[in-house]
């Protein structure tokens, strides 16, 4: 179980700090929730403590792993199908995996596709989400600014 102040990652919302642990009554059932405060946009996410592991909530990666992911971005092989529907599903599975390298693969693939052919509205939203997820975790693990991490990712993708 996580404690207040722990840096954790929600696979679909990104990384944040456990702001508090509260009991809330939802649909007539009282449960404990982590209140996760995300650094990007100051959003708050309620995560049920009982099934946070099932959801894929995990601690923020260590700085060494973050450095490794940033260093690996230029060499990531991107193989995206032409079928929009299948490509969207595959990318969604990569995001849900919670694996930072897979999130980076989605970002790189969609950015290359955007440069090459442009993106649909759904894929543009997915690219934005994937970048937020990637950047939010790297910001917390590297103890750096949003702008610095975004610049390092853009450099790695160039």
C-alpha positions as YAML, in Angstrom:
chain: A
units: angstrom
residues:
- id: 1
  name: UNK
  ca: [0.00, 0.00, 0.00]
- id: 2
  name: UNK
  ca: [1.19, 3.49, -0.85]
- id: 3
  name: UNK
  ca: [1.51, 6.34, 1.65]
- id: 4
  name: UNK
  ca: [0.81, 10.08, 1.42]
- id: 5
  name: UNK
  ca: [3.73, 11.69, -0.43]
- id: 6
  name: UNK
  ca: [4.61, 8.60, -2.51]
- id: 7
  name: UNK
  ca: [5.22, 9.18, -6.22]
- id: 8
  name: UNK
  ca: [3.09, 6.73, -8.20]
- id: 9
  name: UNK
  ca: [1.94, 6.15, -11.79]
- id: 10
  name: UNK
  ca: [-1.56, 5.43, -13.07]
- id: 11
  name: UNK
  ca: [-1.21, 3.81, -16.52]
- id: 12
  name: UNK
  ca: [-3.88, 5.98, -18.17]
- id: 13
  name: UNK
  ca: [-3.38, 9.28, -16.33]
- id: 14
  name: UNK
  ca: [0.35, 9.45, -15.72]
- id: 15
  name: UNK
  ca: [2.46, 10.08, -12.65]
- id: 16
  name: UNK
  ca: [1.66, 12.07, -9.57]
- id: 17
  name: UNK
  ca: [2.02, 12.28, -5.82]
- id: 18
  name: UNK
  ca: [-0.37, 10.65, -3.35]
- id: 19
  name: UNK
  ca: [-2.00, 13.76, -1.86]
- id: 20
  name: UNK
  ca: [-4.18, 11.91, 0.64]
- id: 21
  name: UNK
  ca: [-5.96, 8.64, 1.36]
- id: 22
  name: UNK
  ca: [-9.68, 9.10, 1.96]
- id: 23
  name: UNK
  ca: [-12.80, 7.05, 2.55]
- id: 24
  name: UNK
  ca: [-15.66, 7.82, 0.18]
- id: 25
  name: UNK
  ca: [-19.10, 6.33, -0.28]
- id: 26
  name: UNK
  ca: [-19.62, 5.52, -3.96]
- id: 27
  name: UNK
  ca: [-22.73, 3.61, -5.08]
- id: 28
  name: UNK
  ca: [-23.59, 2.88, -1.46]
- id: 29
  name: UNK
  ca: [-20.22, 1.26, -0.72]
- id: 30
  name: UNK
  ca: [-17.58, 2.91, 1.48]
- id: 31
  name: UNK
  ca: [-14.06, 2.40, 0.11]
- id: 32
  name: UNK
  ca: [-10.59, 3.84, 0.57]
- id: 33
  name: UNK
  ca: [-9.15, 5.88, -2.28]
- id: 34
  name: UNK
  ca: [-5.78, 7.35, -3.08]
- id: 35
  name: UNK
  ca: [-6.10, 10.97, -4.13]
- id: 36
  name: UNK
  ca: [-3.39, 11.30, -6.77]
- id: 37
  name: UNK
  ca: [-2.34, 14.85, -7.59]
- id: 38
  name: UNK
  ca: [-0.89, 15.09, -11.10]
- id: 39
  name: UNK
  ca: [1.78, 17.76, -11.67]
- id: 40
  name: UNK
  ca: [0.55, 18.47, -15.21]
- id: 41
  name: UNK
  ca: [-2.63, 20.53, -15.05]
- id: 42
  name: UNK
  ca: [-3.03, 19.96, -11.29]
- id: 43
  name: UNK
  ca: [-5.65, 17.26, -11.91]
- id: 44
  name: UNK
  ca: [-6.77, 15.01, -9.05]
- id: 45
  name: UNK
  ca: [-7.47, 11.30, -9.68]
- id: 46
  name: UNK
  ca: [-9.27, 9.02, -7.22]
- id: 47
  name: UNK
  ca: [-7.90, 5.47, -7.28]
- id: 48
  name: UNK
  ca: [-9.53, 2.71, -5.19]
- id: 49
  name: UNK
  ca: [-6.80, 1.33, -2.90]
- id: 50
  name: UNK
  ca: [-8.24, -2.21, -3.00]
- id: 51
  name: UNK
  ca: [-7.68, -2.76, -6.71]
- id: 52
  name: UNK
  ca: [-4.92, -0.27, -7.50]
- id: 53
  name: UNK
  ca: [-2.53, -3.13, -8.30]
- id: 54
  name: UNK
  ca: [-5.10, -4.61, -10.70]
- id: 55
  name: UNK
  ca: [-5.40, -1.24, -12.45]
- id: 56
  name: UNK
  ca: [-1.61, -1.16, -12.89]
- id: 57
  name: UNK
  ca: [-0.72, 1.55, -10.38]
- id: 58
  name: UNK
  ca: [2.99, 1.34, -9.55]
- id: 59
  name: UNK
  ca: [5.78, 3.46, -8.06]
- id: 60
  name: UNK
  ca: [7.51, 6.01, -10.32]
- id: 61
  name: UNK
  ca: [10.59, 4.52, -11.99]
- id: 62
  name: UNK
  ca: [14.05, 5.29, -10.64]
- id: 63
  name: UNK
  ca: [16.19, 7.97, -12.27]
- id: 64
  name: UNK
  ca: [18.47, 5.36, -13.90]
- id: 65
  name: UNK
  ca: [15.50, 3.75, -15.64]
- id: 66
  name: UNK
  ca: [14.21, 7.17, -16.78]
- id: 67
  name: UNK
  ca: [17.66, 7.94, -18.24]
- id: 68
  name: UNK
  ca: [17.63, 4.54, -19.97]
- id: 69
  name: UNK
  ca: [14.20, 5.24, -21.53]
- id: 70
  name: UNK
  ca: [15.30, 8.68, -22.77]
- id: 71
  name: UNK
  ca: [18.49, 7.18, -24.24]
- id: 72
  name: UNK
  ca: [16.49, 4.38, -25.94]
- id: 73
  name: UNK
  ca: [13.96, 6.64, -27.71]
- id: 74
  name: UNK
  ca: [16.09, 7.27, -30.84]
- id: 75
  name: UNK
  ca: [16.55, 3.51, -31.37]
- id: 76
  name: UNK
  ca: [12.92, 2.45, -30.80]
- id: 77
  name: UNK
  ca: [11.65, 0.51, -33.80]
- id: 78
  name: UNK
  ca: [8.18, 1.63, -34.83]
- id: 79
  name: UNK
  ca: [6.02, -0.77, -36.81]
- id: 80
  name: UNK
  ca: [2.49, 0.56, -37.14]
- id: 81
  name: UNK
  ca: [-0.18, -1.08, -39.23]
- id: 82
  name: UNK
  ca: [-1.99, 0.93, -41.90]
- id: 83
  name: UNK
  ca: [-5.36, -0.12, -40.46]
- id: 84
  name: UNK
  ca: [-6.44, 2.79, -38.22]
- id: 85
  name: UNK
  ca: [-8.65, 0.68, -35.96]
- id: 86
  name: UNK
  ca: [-6.02, -1.98, -35.29]
- id: 87
  name: UNK
  ca: [-3.29, 0.65, -34.83]
- id: 88
  name: UNK
  ca: [-5.47, 2.48, -32.28]
- id: 89
  name: UNK
  ca: [-6.17, -0.75, -30.33]
- id: 90
  name: UNK
  ca: [-2.49, -1.75, -30.33]
- id: 91
  name: UNK
  ca: [-1.45, 1.69, -29.10]
- id: 92
  name: UNK
  ca: [-4.13, 1.64, -26.39]
- id: 93
  name: UNK
  ca: [-2.80, -1.73, -25.15]
- id: 94
  name: UNK
  ca: [0.72, -0.28, -25.06]
- id: 95
  name: UNK
  ca: [-0.49, 2.67, -22.98]
- id: 96
  name: UNK
  ca: [-2.45, 0.44, -20.58]
- id: 97
  name: UNK
  ca: [0.62, -1.77, -20.05]
- id: 98
  name: UNK
  ca: [2.16, 0.99, -17.94]
- id: 99
  name: UNK
  ca: [5.58, 0.21, -19.46]
- id: 100
  name: UNK
  ca: [7.37, 3.52, -20.01]
- id: 101
  name: UNK
  ca: [9.24, 2.22, -23.06]
- id: 102
  name: UNK
  ca: [5.93, 1.15, -24.66]
- id: 103
  name: UNK
  ca: [4.47, 4.61, -23.97]
- id: 104
  name: UNK
  ca: [7.56, 6.12, -25.64]
- id: 105
  name: UNK
  ca: [6.97, 3.77, -28.61]
- id: 106
  name: UNK
  ca: [3.40, 5.12, -28.96]
- id: 107
  name: UNK
  ca: [4.64, 8.73, -28.79]
- id: 108
  name: UNK
  ca: [7.35, 8.12, -31.38]
- id: 109
  name: UNK
  ca: [5.06, 6.18, -33.72]
- id: 110
  name: UNK
  ca: [2.28, 8.76, -33.64]
- id: 111
  name: UNK
  ca: [4.70, 11.68, -34.03]
- id: 112
  name: UNK
  ca: [6.28, 10.02, -37.08]
- id: 113
  name: UNK
  ca: [2.85, 9.29, -38.52]
- id: 114
  name: UNK
  ca: [1.77, 12.90, -37.89]
- id: 115
  name: UNK
  ca: [4.82, 14.18, -39.79]
- id: 116
  name: UNK
  ca: [4.27, 11.66, -42.59]
- id: 117
  name: UNK
  ca: [0.50, 11.61, -43.09]
- id: 118
  name: UNK
  ca: [-1.20, 13.58, -40.31]
- id: 119
  name: UNK
  ca: [-3.33, 12.14, -37.52]
- id: 120
  name: UNK
  ca: [-7.03, 11.66, -37.03]
- id: 121
  name: UNK
  ca: [-8.67, 13.43, -34.10]
- id: 122
  name: UNK
  ca: [-8.63, 10.20, -32.02]
- id: 123
  name: UNK
  ca: [-4.95, 9.60, -32.65]
- id: 124
  name: UNK
  ca: [-4.12, 13.26, -31.97]
- id: 125
  name: UNK
  ca: [-5.81, 12.93, -28.55]
- id: 126
  name: UNK
  ca: [-3.94, 9.67, -27.95]
- id: 127
  name: UNK
  ca: [-0.61, 11.34, -28.81]
- id: 128
  name: UNK
  ca: [-1.36, 14.15, -26.37]
- id: 129
  name: UNK
  ca: [-2.26, 11.65, -23.60]
- id: 130
  name: UNK
  ca: [0.78, 9.46, -24.28]
- id: 131
  name: UNK
  ca: [3.09, 12.49, -24.13]
- id: 132
  name: UNK
  ca: [1.53, 13.62, -20.85]
- id: 133
  name: UNK
  ca: [1.93, 10.12, -19.35]
- id: 134
  name: UNK
  ca: [5.56, 9.89, -20.48]
- id: 135
  name: UNK
  ca: [6.52, 13.42, -19.45]
- id: 136
  name: UNK
  ca: [4.75, 13.28, -16.07]
- id: 137
  name: UNK
  ca: [6.70, 10.20, -14.98]
- id: 138
  name: UNK
  ca: [10.03, 11.47, -16.29]
- id: 139
  name: UNK
  ca: [9.49, 14.84, -14.53]
- id: 140
  name: UNK
  ca: [9.02, 13.09, -11.18]
- id: 141
  name: UNK
  ca: [11.80, 10.50, -11.58]
- id: 142
  name: UNK
  ca: [14.35, 12.99, -12.96]
- id: 143
  name: UNK
  ca: [13.22, 15.74, -10.54]
- id: 144
  name: UNK
  ca: [13.21, 18.10, -13.51]
- id: 145
  name: UNK
  ca: [10.88, 20.63, -15.13]
- id: 146
  name: UNK
  ca: [8.14, 19.80, -17.63]
- id: 147
  name: UNK
  ca: [9.79, 22.00, -20.28]
- id: 148
  name: UNK
  ca: [13.20, 20.37, -19.80]
- id: 149
  name: UNK
  ca: [11.82, 16.84, -20.15]
- id: 150
  name: UNK
  ca: [9.70, 17.79, -23.17]
- id: 151
  name: UNK
  ca: [12.77, 19.33, -24.85]
- id: 152
  name: UNK
  ca: [14.83, 16.18, -24.12]
- id: 153
  name: UNK
  ca: [12.10, 13.96, -25.62]
- id: 154
  name: UNK
  ca: [11.81, 16.17, -28.72]
- id: 155
  name: UNK
  ca: [15.63, 16.06, -29.12]
- id: 156
  name: UNK
  ca: [15.58, 12.26, -28.81]
- id: 157
  name: UNK
  ca: [12.83, 12.03, -31.45]
- id: 158
  name: UNK
  ca: [14.59, 14.33, -33.94]
...
